[in-house]
Short mmCIF file of C-alpha atoms in Angstrom, two decimals:
data_model
loop_
_atom_site.label_atom_id
_atom_site.label_comp_id
_atom_site.label_asym_id
_atom_site.label_seq_id
_atom_site.Cartn_x
_atom_site.Cartn_y
_atom_site.Cartn_z
CA UNK A 1152 -0.13 0.12 -0.01
CA UNK A 1153 1.28 3.51 -0.83
CA UNK A 1154 0.11 6.97 1.14
CA UNK A 1155 1.20 10.26 0.19
CA UNK A 1156 3.00 12.27 2.91
CA UNK A 1157 3.10 16.33 3.00
CA UNK A 1158 6.89 17.56 2.84
CA UNK A 1159 7.93 20.84 3.90
CA UNK A 1160 8.64 22.43 0.57
CA UNK A 1161 4.98 22.04 -0.47
CA UNK A 1162 5.64 19.38 -2.58
CA UNK A 1163 4.15 15.30 -2.44
CA UNK A 1164 5.98 11.83 -2.71
CA UNK A 1165 4.70 8.54 -2.48
CA UNK A 1166 5.92 6.83 0.56
CA UNK A 1167 5.32 2.97 1.42
CA UNK A 1168 3.17 3.07 4.58
CA UNK A 1169 5.18 0.34 6.48
CA UNK A 1170 8.39 2.61 7.20
CA UNK A 1171 5.73 5.94 7.72
CA UNK A 1172 5.27 5.15 11.42
CA UNK A 1173 8.22 4.04 12.72
CA UNK A 1174 10.44 7.32 10.53
CA UNK A 1175 8.38 9.48 12.23
CA UNK A 1176 8.66 8.31 16.38
CA UNK A 1177 10.94 5.66 16.68
CA UNK A 1178 9.33 2.23 16.51
CA UNK A 1179 6.63 0.34 18.47
CA UNK A 1180 7.73 1.66 21.63
CA UNK A 1181 6.52 5.30 21.20
CA UNK A 1182 4.10 7.01 23.84
CA UNK A 1183 3.02 9.38 21.98
CA UNK A 1184 2.38 10.48 17.73
CA UNK A 1185 1.13 13.44 15.81
CA UNK A 1186 -0.04 13.02 12.36
CA UNK A 1187 -1.63 16.45 11.58
CA UNK A 1188 -2.80 18.16 8.48
CA UNK A 1189 -0.94 14.84 6.23
CA UNK A 1190 -4.36 14.72 4.35
CA UNK A 1191 -5.38 10.89 5.59
CA UNK A 1192 -8.32 9.66 4.37
CA UNK A 1193 -7.11 6.21 6.05
CA UNK A 1194 -5.39 5.05 9.07
CA UNK A 1195 -1.38 4.71 7.77
CA UNK A 1196 -1.15 0.80 8.14
CA UNK A 1197 0.93 -1.11 11.16
CA UNK A 1198 -0.95 2.49 13.48
CA UNK A 1199 -2.60 -0.76 15.78
CA UNK A 1200 1.27 -2.05 16.60
CA UNK A 1201 2.30 0.41 18.47
CA UNK A 1202 0.91 -0.34 21.68
CA UNK A 1203 2.86 1.57 23.87
CA UNK A 1204 0.78 4.61 22.10
CA UNK A 1205 -0.99 6.85 25.01
CA UNK A 1206 -1.44 10.25 22.87
CA UNK A 1207 -2.59 10.26 19.03
CA UNK A 1208 -3.33 13.40 17.40
CA UNK A 1209 -5.74 13.18 14.14
CA UNK A 1210 -6.58 16.34 13.36
CA UNK A 1211 -7.01 18.35 10.01
CA UNK A 1212 -7.53 15.21 8.11
CA UNK A 1213 -9.97 13.66 6.18
CA UNK A 1214 -11.18 10.54 7.73
CA UNK A 1215 -14.56 9.09 8.46
CA UNK A 1216 -14.22 6.19 9.99
CA UNK A 1217 -11.93 4.62 12.21
CA UNK A 1218 -9.86 0.99 11.39
CA UNK A 1219 -10.36 -2.08 13.63
CA UNK A 1220 -6.70 -2.14 14.21
CA UNK A 1221 -7.56 0.89 16.32
CA UNK A 1222 -8.73 -1.34 19.28
CA UNK A 1223 -5.74 -2.77 19.87
CA UNK A 1224 -4.29 0.62 21.19
CA UNK A 1225 -5.34 -0.80 24.73
CA UNK A 1226 -3.35 2.30 26.49
CA UNK A 1227 -3.83 5.49 24.37
CA UNK A 1228 -5.23 8.05 26.99
CA UNK A 1229 -5.76 11.00 24.37
CA UNK A 1230 -7.13 10.94 21.03
CA UNK A 1231 -7.56 14.03 18.72
CA UNK A 1232 -9.97 13.64 15.80
CA UNK A 1233 -10.36 17.36 15.52
CA UNK A 1234 -11.47 19.04 12.01
CA UNK A 1235 -11.90 15.64 10.12
CA UNK A 1236 -15.23 14.44 8.70
CA UNK A 1237 -16.81 12.30 10.99
CA UNK A 1238 -20.85 11.48 10.95
CA UNK A 1239 -20.82 9.84 13.68
CA UNK A 1240 -19.06 8.64 17.45
CA UNK A 1241 -16.80 6.05 16.39
CA UNK A 1242 -18.87 3.34 17.93
CA UNK A 1243 -15.13 1.59 17.94
CA UNK A 1244 -14.05 3.96 20.54
CA UNK A 1245 -16.03 1.59 23.34
CA UNK A 1246 -13.16 -0.69 23.01
CA UNK A 1247 -10.38 2.27 24.05
CA UNK A 1248 -11.11 1.12 28.18
CA UNK A 1249 -7.93 3.86 29.06
CA UNK A 1250 -8.92 6.55 27.44
CA UNK A 1251 -9.70 9.94 29.41
CA UNK A 1252 -9.49 12.61 26.90
CA UNK A 1253 -11.20 12.95 23.17
CA UNK A 1254 -11.27 16.04 20.84
CA UNK A 1255 -14.17 15.61 18.08
CA UNK A 1256 -14.58 19.64 17.26
CA UNK A 1257 -14.59 20.81 13.71
CA UNK A 1258 -16.27 17.40 12.42
CA UNK A 1259 -20.14 16.40 10.79
CA UNK A 1260 -21.02 14.42 13.84
CA UNK A 1261 -24.92 14.41 13.31
CA UNK A 1262 -25.56 11.40 16.03
CA UNK A 1263 -23.69 10.11 19.06
CA UNK A 1264 -24.23 6.52 20.13
CA UNK A 1265 -26.34 5.73 23.47
CA UNK A 1266 -23.50 2.25 22.97
CA UNK A 1267 -20.90 5.44 22.76
CA UNK A 1268 -22.22 6.29 26.36
CA UNK A 1269 -21.70 2.65 27.76
CA UNK A 1270 -18.33 2.04 26.70
CA UNK A 1271 -16.00 5.60 28.11
CA UNK A 1272 -16.63 5.20 32.20
CA UNK A 1273 -13.10 6.30 32.84
CA UNK A 1274 -13.39 9.75 30.22
CA UNK A 1275 -13.14 12.90 31.78
CA UNK A 1276 -12.86 14.82 28.62
CA UNK A 1277 -14.91 15.35 25.85
CA UNK A 1278 -14.90 18.01 23.56
CA UNK A 1279 -17.53 17.90 20.45
CA UNK A 1280 -17.43 21.52 19.79
CA UNK A 1281 -17.97 22.64 15.63
CA UNK A 1282 -20.72 20.05 14.92
CA UNK A 1283 -24.21 19.20 13.63
CA UNK A 1284 -25.70 17.72 17.33
CA UNK A 1285 -29.38 18.38 17.66
CA UNK A 1286 -30.17 15.86 20.85
CA UNK A 1287 -27.67 14.12 22.97
CA UNK A 1288 -28.26 10.41 24.40
CA UNK A 1289 -30.11 9.84 27.93
CA UNK A 1290 -27.83 7.51 28.23
CA UNK A 1291 -24.86 10.01 28.80
CA UNK A 1292 -24.88 9.96 31.89
CA UNK A 1293 -22.89 6.70 32.33
CA UNK A 1294 -20.24 8.73 31.60
CA UNK A 1295 -19.91 8.93 34.83
CA UNK A 1296 -15.91 10.38 35.72
CA UNK A 1297 -16.61 13.02 32.82
CA UNK A 1298 -15.13 16.68 34.31
CA UNK A 1299 -15.32 18.41 30.83
CA UNK A 1300 -18.14 18.62 28.28
CA UNK A 1301 -17.91 21.02 25.68
CA UNK A 1302 -20.59 21.44 22.78
CA UNK A 1303 -20.27 24.73 22.17
CA UNK A 1304 -21.90 25.69 17.97
CA UNK A 1305 -24.28 22.51 17.58
CA UNK A 1306 -28.58 22.25 16.97
CA UNK A 1307 -29.04 21.30 20.08
CA UNK A 1308 -32.26 21.83 21.18
CA UNK A 1309 -32.71 20.48 24.83
CA UNK A 1310 -30.65 19.16 27.31
CA UNK A 1311 -31.88 15.90 29.09
CA UNK A 1312 -31.91 15.67 32.59
CA UNK A 1313 -30.23 12.45 32.62
CA UNK A 1314 -26.49 15.01 31.79
CA UNK A 1315 -27.17 16.25 35.34
CA UNK A 1316 -25.99 12.91 37.06
CA UNK A 1317 -22.69 13.75 36.18
CA UNK A 1318 -21.97 14.72 39.59
CA UNK A 1319 -17.73 15.09 38.84
CA UNK A 1320 -18.63 17.68 35.76
CA UNK A 1321 -16.29 20.96 36.23
CA UNK A 1322 -17.13 22.86 33.38
CA UNK A 1323 -20.04 22.54 31.05
CA UNK A 1324 -19.90 24.74 27.67
CA UNK A 1325 -23.57 24.86 25.82
CA UNK A 1326 -23.26 28.03 23.91
CA UNK A 1327 -23.82 28.31 20.02
CA UNK A 1328 -26.79 26.49 20.25
CA UNK A 1329 -30.66 26.36 20.26
CA UNK A 1330 -31.39 25.78 23.93
CA UNK A 1331 -34.70 27.86 25.11
CA UNK A 1332 -35.16 25.75 28.70
CA UNK A 1333 -32.71 24.10 30.83
CA UNK A 1334 -33.70 21.02 33.28
CA UNK A 1335 -35.13 22.38 36.85
CA UNK A 1336 -32.71 19.33 37.53
CA UNK A 1337 -29.46 21.17 36.42
CA UNK A 1338 -29.02 21.92 40.31
CA UNK A 1339 -27.89 18.59 40.56
CA UNK A 1340 -24.59 19.28 39.12
CA UNK A 1341 -22.74 20.95 42.07
CA UNK A 1342 -19.01 20.96 41.66
CA UNK A 1343 -19.90 22.53 38.45
CA UNK A 1344 -17.47 25.80 38.58
CA UNK A 1345 -18.45 27.10 34.82
CA UNK A 1346 -21.38 26.99 32.77
CA UNK A 1347 -21.28 28.59 29.11
CA UNK A 1348 -24.56 29.14 27.80
CA UNK A 1349 -24.00 32.27 25.80
CA UNK A 1350 -25.71 32.60 22.44
CA UNK A 1351 -29.18 30.31 23.03
CA UNK A 1352 -32.73 31.34 23.02
CA UNK A 1353 -32.64 30.90 26.86
CA UNK A 1354 -36.34 32.95 28.00
CA UNK A 1355 -36.09 31.88 31.53
CA UNK A 1356 -33.39 30.33 34.07
CA UNK A 1357 -34.47 27.87 36.26
CA UNK A 1358 -34.55 28.32 39.95
CA UNK A 1359 -32.27 24.90 40.60
CA UNK A 1360 -29.63 27.30 38.99
CA UNK A 1361 -29.33 28.12 41.93
CA UNK A 1362 -28.33 25.42 43.78
CA UNK A 1363 -24.86 25.14 42.11
CA UNK A 1364 -22.55 25.74 44.84
CA UNK A 1365 -19.25 25.24 43.41
CA UNK A 1366 -20.42 27.62 40.70
CA UNK A 1367 -17.70 30.74 39.81
CA UNK A 1368 -18.50 31.46 35.73
CA UNK A 1369 -21.69 31.45 34.28
CA UNK A 1370 -22.05 33.07 30.59
CA UNK A 1371 -25.38 34.08 29.53
CA UNK A 1372 -25.25 36.80 27.37
CA UNK A 1373 -27.24 36.25 23.59
CA UNK A 1374 -30.26 34.84 25.33
CA UNK A 1375 -33.64 36.44 25.72
CA UNK A 1376 -33.92 36.56 29.94
CA UNK A 1377 -35.25 39.11 31.49
CA UNK A 1378 -34.80 38.21 35.21
CA UNK A 1379 -32.84 36.36 37.35
CA UNK A 1380 -33.90 34.25 39.63
CA UNK A 1381 -34.74 34.71 43.23
CA UNK A 1382 -31.23 33.17 44.57
CA UNK A 1383 -28.92 33.96 41.71
CA UNK A 1384 -27.30 36.10 44.79
CA UNK A 1385 -26.84 33.39 46.84
CA UNK A 1386 -24.22 32.16 44.06
CA UNK A 1387 -20.72 33.03 44.75
CA UNK A 1388 -20.34 33.58 40.86
CA UNK A 1389 -16.43 35.72 40.34
CA UNK A 1390 -18.23 36.33 36.92
CA UNK A 1391 -21.65 37.12 35.03
CA UNK A 1392 -21.86 37.78 31.18
CA UNK A 1393 -25.60 38.96 30.42
CA UNK A 1394 -25.24 40.56 27.62
CA UNK A 1395 -27.87 41.10 25.26
CA UNK A 1396 -29.83 39.84 27.05
CA UNK A 1397 -33.13 42.19 27.05
CA UNK A 1398 -33.28 42.72 30.93
CA UNK A 1399 -35.79 44.26 33.09
CA UNK A 1400 -35.09 48.10 33.34
CA UNK A 1401 -35.28 50.33 36.22
CA UNK A 1402 -37.58 52.67 35.20
CA UNK A 1403 -40.39 53.55 37.26
CA UNK A 1404 -43.83 54.52 36.84
CA UNK A 1405 -47.14 55.17 38.87
CA UNK A 1406 -49.55 52.15 39.45
CA UNK A 1407 -52.66 51.29 40.77
CA UNK A 1408 -52.92 48.72 43.49
CA UNK A 1409 -55.26 46.09 42.65
CA UNK A 1410 -57.06 44.42 45.73
CA UNK A 1411 -55.98 40.58 46.93
CA UNK A 1412 -58.50 37.95 45.89
CA UNK A 1413 -57.66 34.40 46.16
CA UNK A 1414 -59.46 31.54 45.70
CA UNK A 1415 -60.36 29.18 47.84
CA UNK A 1416 -58.28 26.97 47.27
CA UNK A 1417 -55.41 29.05 47.18
CA UNK A 1418 -57.27 30.50 51.10
CA UNK A 1419 -57.27 26.81 52.23
CA UNK A 1420 -53.58 26.00 51.12
CA UNK A 1421 -52.29 28.96 52.95
CA UNK A 1422 -54.49 28.37 56.25
CA UNK A 1423 -52.87 24.74 55.79
CA UNK A 1424 -48.95 25.88 55.35
CA UNK A 1425 -49.49 28.77 57.86
CA UNK A 1426 -50.20 25.84 61.00
CA UNK A 1427 -47.99 23.49 59.82
CA UNK A 1428 -45.18 26.32 59.70
CA UNK A 1429 -46.89 26.79 63.59
CA UNK A 1430 -45.69 23.70 64.13
CA UNK A 1431 -49.61 22.05 64.37
CA UNK A 1432 -49.28 18.80 65.01
CA UNK A 1433 -52.26 16.65 64.53
CA UNK A 1434 -52.39 18.33 60.89
CA UNK A 1435 -49.18 17.22 60.28
CA UNK A 1436 -49.94 13.58 61.24
CA UNK A 1437 -53.35 14.31 58.94
CA UNK A 1438 -51.53 15.79 55.69
CA UNK A 1439 -49.15 12.79 55.83
CA UNK A 1440 -52.48 10.20 55.67
CA UNK A 1441 -54.00 12.28 52.62
CA UNK A 1442 -51.01 12.00 49.93
CA UNK A 1443 -52.99 13.97 47.43
CA UNK A 1444 -53.10 16.79 49.69
CA UNK A 1445 -49.48 16.09 50.52
CA UNK A 1446 -48.63 16.81 47.18
CA UNK A 1447 -50.63 19.86 46.38
CA UNK A 1448 -48.93 21.31 49.28
CA UNK A 1449 -45.41 20.19 48.07
CA UNK A 1450 -45.86 22.66 45.38
CA UNK A 1451 -45.16 25.73 48.17
CA UNK A 1452 -43.43 29.07 47.70
CA UNK A 1453 -42.29 31.19 50.51
CA UNK A 1454 -43.12 35.06 50.05
CA UNK A 1455 -39.64 36.66 49.95
CA UNK A 1456 -41.02 39.71 53.36
CA UNK A 1457 -43.43 37.22 56.08
CA UNK A 1458 -41.91 33.78 55.19
CA UNK A 1459 -45.23 32.15 54.95
CA UNK A 1460 -46.20 29.53 52.06
CA UNK A 1461 -48.28 30.48 49.71
CA UNK A 1462 -49.66 27.95 46.65
CA UNK A 1463 -50.18 29.34 42.56
CA UNK A 1464 -51.38 32.83 43.17
CA UNK A 1465 -48.43 35.71 44.12
CA UNK A 1466 -47.05 38.93 43.24
CA UNK A 1467 -43.74 38.45 40.90
CA UNK A 1468 -41.72 41.86 41.62
CA UNK A 1469 -38.26 42.99 40.72
CA UNK A 1470 -34.97 43.98 42.94
CA UNK A 1471 -32.91 45.58 41.38
CA UNK A 1472 -28.97 44.15 42.68
CA UNK A 1473 -25.71 46.16 42.78
CA UNK A 1474 -23.25 43.61 41.30
CA UNK A 1475 -20.27 45.93 39.72
CA UNK A 1476 -18.51 45.63 43.41
CA UNK A 1477 -18.99 41.68 43.60
CA UNK A 1478 -17.45 40.52 40.53
CA UNK A 1479 -16.63 40.89 36.72
CA UNK A 1480 -19.61 41.19 35.19
CA UNK A 1481 -20.60 42.87 31.71
CA UNK A 1482 -19.62 46.28 30.77
CA UNK A 1483 -22.94 47.84 30.64
CA UNK A 1484 -24.42 45.57 33.78
CA UNK A 1485 -24.81 48.06 36.80
CA UNK A 1486 -28.12 46.33 38.03
CA UNK A 1487 -29.06 42.77 37.97
CA UNK A 1488 -33.47 41.83 38.01
CA UNK A 1489 -33.95 39.39 40.29
CA UNK A 1490 -36.86 37.95 40.52
CA UNK A 1491 -39.14 38.25 44.26
CA UNK A 1492 -41.93 36.34 44.95
CA UNK A 1493 -44.82 38.18 47.67
CA UNK A 1494 -47.67 36.92 49.00
CA UNK A 1495 -49.54 39.80 48.65
CA UNK A 1496 -49.92 43.73 48.28
CA UNK A 1497 -49.52 44.02 51.74
CA UNK A 1498 -46.34 42.57 52.12
CA UNK A 1499 -45.23 44.30 49.03
CA UNK A 1500 -46.34 47.85 50.79
CA UNK A 1501 -44.24 46.57 54.12
CA UNK A 1502 -41.21 46.20 52.05
CA UNK A 1503 -39.96 49.71 51.30
CA UNK A 1504 -38.72 50.69 48.26
CA UNK A 1505 -36.63 48.19 47.29
CA UNK A 1506 -39.07 46.14 44.70
CA UNK A 1507 -40.87 47.01 42.33
CA UNK A 1508 -43.57 45.43 40.03
CA UNK A 1509 -43.17 44.99 36.80
CA UNK A 1510 -44.55 47.24 33.97
CA UNK A 1511 -46.29 45.44 30.78
CA UNK A 1512 -45.28 47.48 27.95
#
């Protein structure tokens, strides 16, 4: 067999494949091999015999599949297949049990087989930037040692809730996709430090986001967000980017307060929740015996002023938080609009001048 190899002088010559690998890196004991920009359509013959390989760089070629002898590279830890023409994540990769870092950026990948997730439990980094993925398999939770997942510049429309089971994840990059929502379970990613969601179509952030106690960098630039969740100020963020969002602005106008008119269900729920808050023990027991009532009451929210619970009727207000002194932010961001929920106009009027109603244009 023969292969064309690019030489520094810019001309192409014919070289038999069998001496190609020894000529590049000293034979079968080689631990690191780079074959970048070699115009390879197929893997070189004899690659599978280099069983000591730990790092293999095949980026910037024309590969669309892997040969079976690739499975013999049992010590391979780092594999770079970026900027090739793969249309799916190769299933042969599941045989590489030592693989820790996989780069597949800049391909034409539209599909990630569930089988892939079941065979790469040692993977700590997965880079699938600049592909054409529209969804992720629920089985992605099986990549249990993953610390960095990068999916920028794809066509993702949703994030599977199973992804939120990746307890070791430190970085999650989902910029330049088509996301409109995030799962509430994202709060389970308690070790996540960097979350990049810029240039999507997200309109509202889940309250679960505020449970990510390790989060330090949050990039939300270029979405459709107007207001942030109530507990966002509890996060110890170092960097927050949100330019290009239609954030609520602090431009007070006069308004007429309406009467609080509650449904019978809401009045009853508030009464029961108040009694439970005040440790009415016999009522606790009665609620426990009625699963339907327990389910309904479990959906309660808490008034930011009085601390008492309510069910599904509340006042949505906004408080503007000065975050410039606390973290690095977008240049034009001075006041961060944060959602505050109150149970009544009575509590609204108690709160002083810090809270504002939301005026619809």
